[in-house]
Tab-separated table of C-alpha atoms in Angstrom:
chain	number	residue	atom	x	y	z
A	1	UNK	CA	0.000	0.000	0.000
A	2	UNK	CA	1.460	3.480	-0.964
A	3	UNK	CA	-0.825	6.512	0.135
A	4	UNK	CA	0.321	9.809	-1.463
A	5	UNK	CA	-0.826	12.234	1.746
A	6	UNK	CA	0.220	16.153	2.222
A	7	UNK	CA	0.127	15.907	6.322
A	8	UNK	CA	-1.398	13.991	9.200
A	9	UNK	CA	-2.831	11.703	9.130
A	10	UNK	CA	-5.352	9.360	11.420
A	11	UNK	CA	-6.606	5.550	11.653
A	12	UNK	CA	-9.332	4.153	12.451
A	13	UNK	CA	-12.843	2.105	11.194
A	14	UNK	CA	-15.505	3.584	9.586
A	15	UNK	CA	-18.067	1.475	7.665
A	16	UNK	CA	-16.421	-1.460	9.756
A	17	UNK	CA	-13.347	-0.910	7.301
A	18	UNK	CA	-10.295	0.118	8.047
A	19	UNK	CA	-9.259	3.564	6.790
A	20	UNK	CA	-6.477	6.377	7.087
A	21	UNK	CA	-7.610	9.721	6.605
A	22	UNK	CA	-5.347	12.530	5.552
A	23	UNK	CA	-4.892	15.526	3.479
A	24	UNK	CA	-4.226	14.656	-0.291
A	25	UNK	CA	-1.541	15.707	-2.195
A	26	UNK	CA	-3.920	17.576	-4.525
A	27	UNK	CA	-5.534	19.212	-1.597
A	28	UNK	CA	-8.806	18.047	-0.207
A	29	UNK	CA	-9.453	15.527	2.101
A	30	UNK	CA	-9.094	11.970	1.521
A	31	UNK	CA	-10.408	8.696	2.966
A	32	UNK	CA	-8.233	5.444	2.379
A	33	UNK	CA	-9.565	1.615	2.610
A	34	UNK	CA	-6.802	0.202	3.857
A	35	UNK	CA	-8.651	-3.656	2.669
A	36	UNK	CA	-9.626	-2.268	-0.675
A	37	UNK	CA	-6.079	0.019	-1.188
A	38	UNK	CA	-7.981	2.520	-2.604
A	39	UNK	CA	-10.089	6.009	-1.736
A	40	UNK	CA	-13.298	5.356	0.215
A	41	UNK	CA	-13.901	8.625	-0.183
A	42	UNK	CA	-12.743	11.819	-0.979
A	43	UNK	CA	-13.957	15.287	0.633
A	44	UNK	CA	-13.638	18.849	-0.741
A	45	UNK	CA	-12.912	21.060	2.242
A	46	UNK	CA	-15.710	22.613	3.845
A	47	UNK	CA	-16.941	26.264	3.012
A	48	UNK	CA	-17.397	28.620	6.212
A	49	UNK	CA	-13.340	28.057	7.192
A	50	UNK	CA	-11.945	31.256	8.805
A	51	UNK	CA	-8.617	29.830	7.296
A	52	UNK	CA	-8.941	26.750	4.794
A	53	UNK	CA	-6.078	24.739	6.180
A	54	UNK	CA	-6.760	21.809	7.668
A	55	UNK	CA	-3.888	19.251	9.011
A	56	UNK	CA	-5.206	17.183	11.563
A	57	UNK	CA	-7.840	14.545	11.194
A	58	UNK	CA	-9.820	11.866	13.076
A	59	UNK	CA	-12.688	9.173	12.312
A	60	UNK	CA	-15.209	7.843	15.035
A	61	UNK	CA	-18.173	5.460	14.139
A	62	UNK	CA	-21.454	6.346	16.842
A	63	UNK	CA	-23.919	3.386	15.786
A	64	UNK	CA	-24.327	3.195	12.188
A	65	UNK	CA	-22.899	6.846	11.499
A	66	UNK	CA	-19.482	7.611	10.053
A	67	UNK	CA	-17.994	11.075	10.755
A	68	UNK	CA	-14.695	12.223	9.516
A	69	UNK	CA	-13.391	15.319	11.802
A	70	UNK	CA	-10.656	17.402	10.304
A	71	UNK	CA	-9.034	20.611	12.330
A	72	UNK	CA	-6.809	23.296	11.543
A	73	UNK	CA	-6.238	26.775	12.599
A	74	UNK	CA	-9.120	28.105	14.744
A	75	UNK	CA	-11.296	25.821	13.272
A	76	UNK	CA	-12.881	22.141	13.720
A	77	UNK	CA	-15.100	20.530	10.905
A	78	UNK	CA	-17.386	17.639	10.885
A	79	UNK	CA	-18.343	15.759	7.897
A	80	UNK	CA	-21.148	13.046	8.157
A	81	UNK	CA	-19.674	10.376	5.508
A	82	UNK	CA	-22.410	7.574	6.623
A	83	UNK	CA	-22.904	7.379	2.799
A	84	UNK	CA	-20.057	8.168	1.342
A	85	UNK	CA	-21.525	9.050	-2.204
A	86	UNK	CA	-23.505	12.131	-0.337
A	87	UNK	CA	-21.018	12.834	2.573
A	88	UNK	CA	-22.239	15.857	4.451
A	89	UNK	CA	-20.208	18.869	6.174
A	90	UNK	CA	-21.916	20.209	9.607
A	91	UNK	CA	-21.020	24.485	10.320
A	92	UNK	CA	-17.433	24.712	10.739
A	93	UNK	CA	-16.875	25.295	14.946
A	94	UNK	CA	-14.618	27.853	15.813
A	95	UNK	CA	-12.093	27.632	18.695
A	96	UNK	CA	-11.343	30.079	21.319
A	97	UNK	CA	-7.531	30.953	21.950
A	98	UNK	CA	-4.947	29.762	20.028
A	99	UNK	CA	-4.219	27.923	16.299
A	100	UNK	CA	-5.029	24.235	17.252
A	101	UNK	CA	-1.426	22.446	17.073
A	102	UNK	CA	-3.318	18.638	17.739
A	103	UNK	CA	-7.020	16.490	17.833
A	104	UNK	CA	-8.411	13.414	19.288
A	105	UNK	CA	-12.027	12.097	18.722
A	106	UNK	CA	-13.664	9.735	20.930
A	107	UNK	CA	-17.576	8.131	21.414
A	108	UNK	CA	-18.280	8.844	25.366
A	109	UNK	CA	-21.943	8.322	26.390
A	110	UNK	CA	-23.223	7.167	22.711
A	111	UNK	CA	-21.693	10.734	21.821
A	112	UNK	CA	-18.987	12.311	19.849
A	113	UNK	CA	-16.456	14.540	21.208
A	114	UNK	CA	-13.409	15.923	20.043
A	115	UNK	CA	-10.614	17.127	21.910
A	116	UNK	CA	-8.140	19.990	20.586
A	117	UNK	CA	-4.783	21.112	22.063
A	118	UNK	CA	-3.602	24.686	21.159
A	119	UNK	CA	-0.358	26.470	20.375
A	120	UNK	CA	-1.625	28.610	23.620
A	121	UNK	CA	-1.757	26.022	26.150
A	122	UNK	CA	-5.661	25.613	26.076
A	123	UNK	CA	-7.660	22.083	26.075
A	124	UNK	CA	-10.905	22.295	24.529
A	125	UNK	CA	-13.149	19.250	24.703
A	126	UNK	CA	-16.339	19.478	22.034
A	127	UNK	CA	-19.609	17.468	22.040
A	128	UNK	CA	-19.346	17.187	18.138
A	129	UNK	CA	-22.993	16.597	17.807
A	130	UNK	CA	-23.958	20.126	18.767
A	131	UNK	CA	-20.836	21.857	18.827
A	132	UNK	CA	-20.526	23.227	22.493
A	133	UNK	CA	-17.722	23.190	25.027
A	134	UNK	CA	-19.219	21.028	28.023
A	135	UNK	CA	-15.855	21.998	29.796
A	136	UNK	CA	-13.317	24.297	29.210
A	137	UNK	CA	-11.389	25.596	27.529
A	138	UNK	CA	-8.708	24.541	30.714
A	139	UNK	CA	-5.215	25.974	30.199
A	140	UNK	CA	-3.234	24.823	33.209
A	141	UNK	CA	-0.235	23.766	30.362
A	142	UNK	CA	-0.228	27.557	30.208
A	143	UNK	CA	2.848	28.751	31.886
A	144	UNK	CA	2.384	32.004	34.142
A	145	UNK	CA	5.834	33.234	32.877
A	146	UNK	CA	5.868	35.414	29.860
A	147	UNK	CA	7.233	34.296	26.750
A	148	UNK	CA	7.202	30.382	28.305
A	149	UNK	CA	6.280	27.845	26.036
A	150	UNK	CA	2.718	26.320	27.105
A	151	UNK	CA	1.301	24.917	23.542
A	152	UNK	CA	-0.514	21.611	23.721
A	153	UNK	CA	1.232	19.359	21.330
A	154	UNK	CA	-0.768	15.773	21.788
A	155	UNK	CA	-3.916	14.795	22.731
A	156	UNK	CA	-5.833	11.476	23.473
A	157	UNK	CA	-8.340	9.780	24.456
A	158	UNK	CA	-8.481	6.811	26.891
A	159	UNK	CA	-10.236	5.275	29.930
A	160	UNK	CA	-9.118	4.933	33.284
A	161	UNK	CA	-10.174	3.276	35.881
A	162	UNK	CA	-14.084	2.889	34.065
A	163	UNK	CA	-13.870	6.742	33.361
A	164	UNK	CA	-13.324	8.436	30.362
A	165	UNK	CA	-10.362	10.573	30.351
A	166	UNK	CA	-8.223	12.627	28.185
A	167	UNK	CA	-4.443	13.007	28.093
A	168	UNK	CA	-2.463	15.496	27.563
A	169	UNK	CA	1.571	16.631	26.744
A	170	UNK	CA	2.442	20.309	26.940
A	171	UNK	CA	5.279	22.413	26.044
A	172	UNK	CA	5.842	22.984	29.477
A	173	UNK	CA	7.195	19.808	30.079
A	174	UNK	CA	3.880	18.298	31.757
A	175	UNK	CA	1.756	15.436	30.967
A	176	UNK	CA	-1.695	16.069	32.086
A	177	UNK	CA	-4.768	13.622	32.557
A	178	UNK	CA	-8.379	15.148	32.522
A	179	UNK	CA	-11.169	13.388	33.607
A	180	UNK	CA	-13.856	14.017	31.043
A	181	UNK	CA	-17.685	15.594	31.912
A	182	UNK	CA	-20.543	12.937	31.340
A	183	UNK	CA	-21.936	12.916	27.785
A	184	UNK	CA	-25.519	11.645	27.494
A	185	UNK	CA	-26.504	9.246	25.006
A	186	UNK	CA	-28.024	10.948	21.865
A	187	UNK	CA	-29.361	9.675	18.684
A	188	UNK	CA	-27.676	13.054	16.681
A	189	UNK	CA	-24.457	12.367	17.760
């Protein structure tokens, strides 16, 4: 298997397939059955962006809905790819602080959040399905000193100890785990 890719790129199932899903080289997003060794699907970036580029992706599967999540800049989109002939981009979320620098996606309560680490230290965790912040944005990898370096470089998602959780590594030399609010179970998600 040879996938050309311009960036990140993320793993995962959707459509009980594996896939990777990355930028393409020609731009656009692209969706690669890893079985088939071919494109599942490809996506033309979603209008609304406050800036168009987009670097870090994610897939998550809530029952029998597919949902590619793609981030970049300020901004988080969603794309409903159930059917992947008629995939289908949600309004773009914007996020508060800083250019997002990494992005996690996880099903917690039936539900899909996303989690996004910025270049200013903040942790934003999104319920995906109707685009709020349940918590946060937290910035305790935020340094107090000026000119300290505080960006959130990696995200993700685990359980611990029958919780949901999210981890975190920081420019400020700390790894951080966050205990995640309780998402509710929801048909739209």
């Amino acid at each position: 298997m040879a996938l050309e890719c311009g960036g990140s790129v993320a793993a995962g199932t959707l459509w009980g397939r594996p896939v990777i899903a990355s930028i393409g080289v020609q731009g656009g997003i692209l969706v690669w059955d890893i079985e088939e060794d071919g494109p599942a699907v490809e996506l033309d970036e979603p209008d609304g962006l406050d800036d168009p580029a987009l670097g870090h992706f994610a897939v998550a599967t809530v029952d029998d809905r597919a949902f590619v999540v793609a981030a970049g800049e300020r901004n988080i989109a969603v794309c409903d790819v159930s059917d992947p002939d008629a995939p289908v981009w949600a309004d773009p979320l914007s996020v508060p602080g800083g250019g997002i620098e990494c992005l996690d996606v996880a099903v917690v309560g039936g539900r899909t959040i996303a989690a996004t680490g910025g270049q200013d230290g903040a942790l934003c965790v999104w319920d995906v399905a109707d685009g709020r912040l349940p918590a946060g944005p937290d910035t305790a990898h935020r340094s107090g000193e000026r000119d300290a370096l505080s960006e959130v470089f990696a995200v993700r998602f685990t359980e611990l100890n029958g919780r949901s959780a999210a981890i975190t590594a920081g420019r400020d030399g700390t790894v951080r785990v966050w205990n995640l609010p309780e998402f509710g179970s929801d048909e739209h998600a």
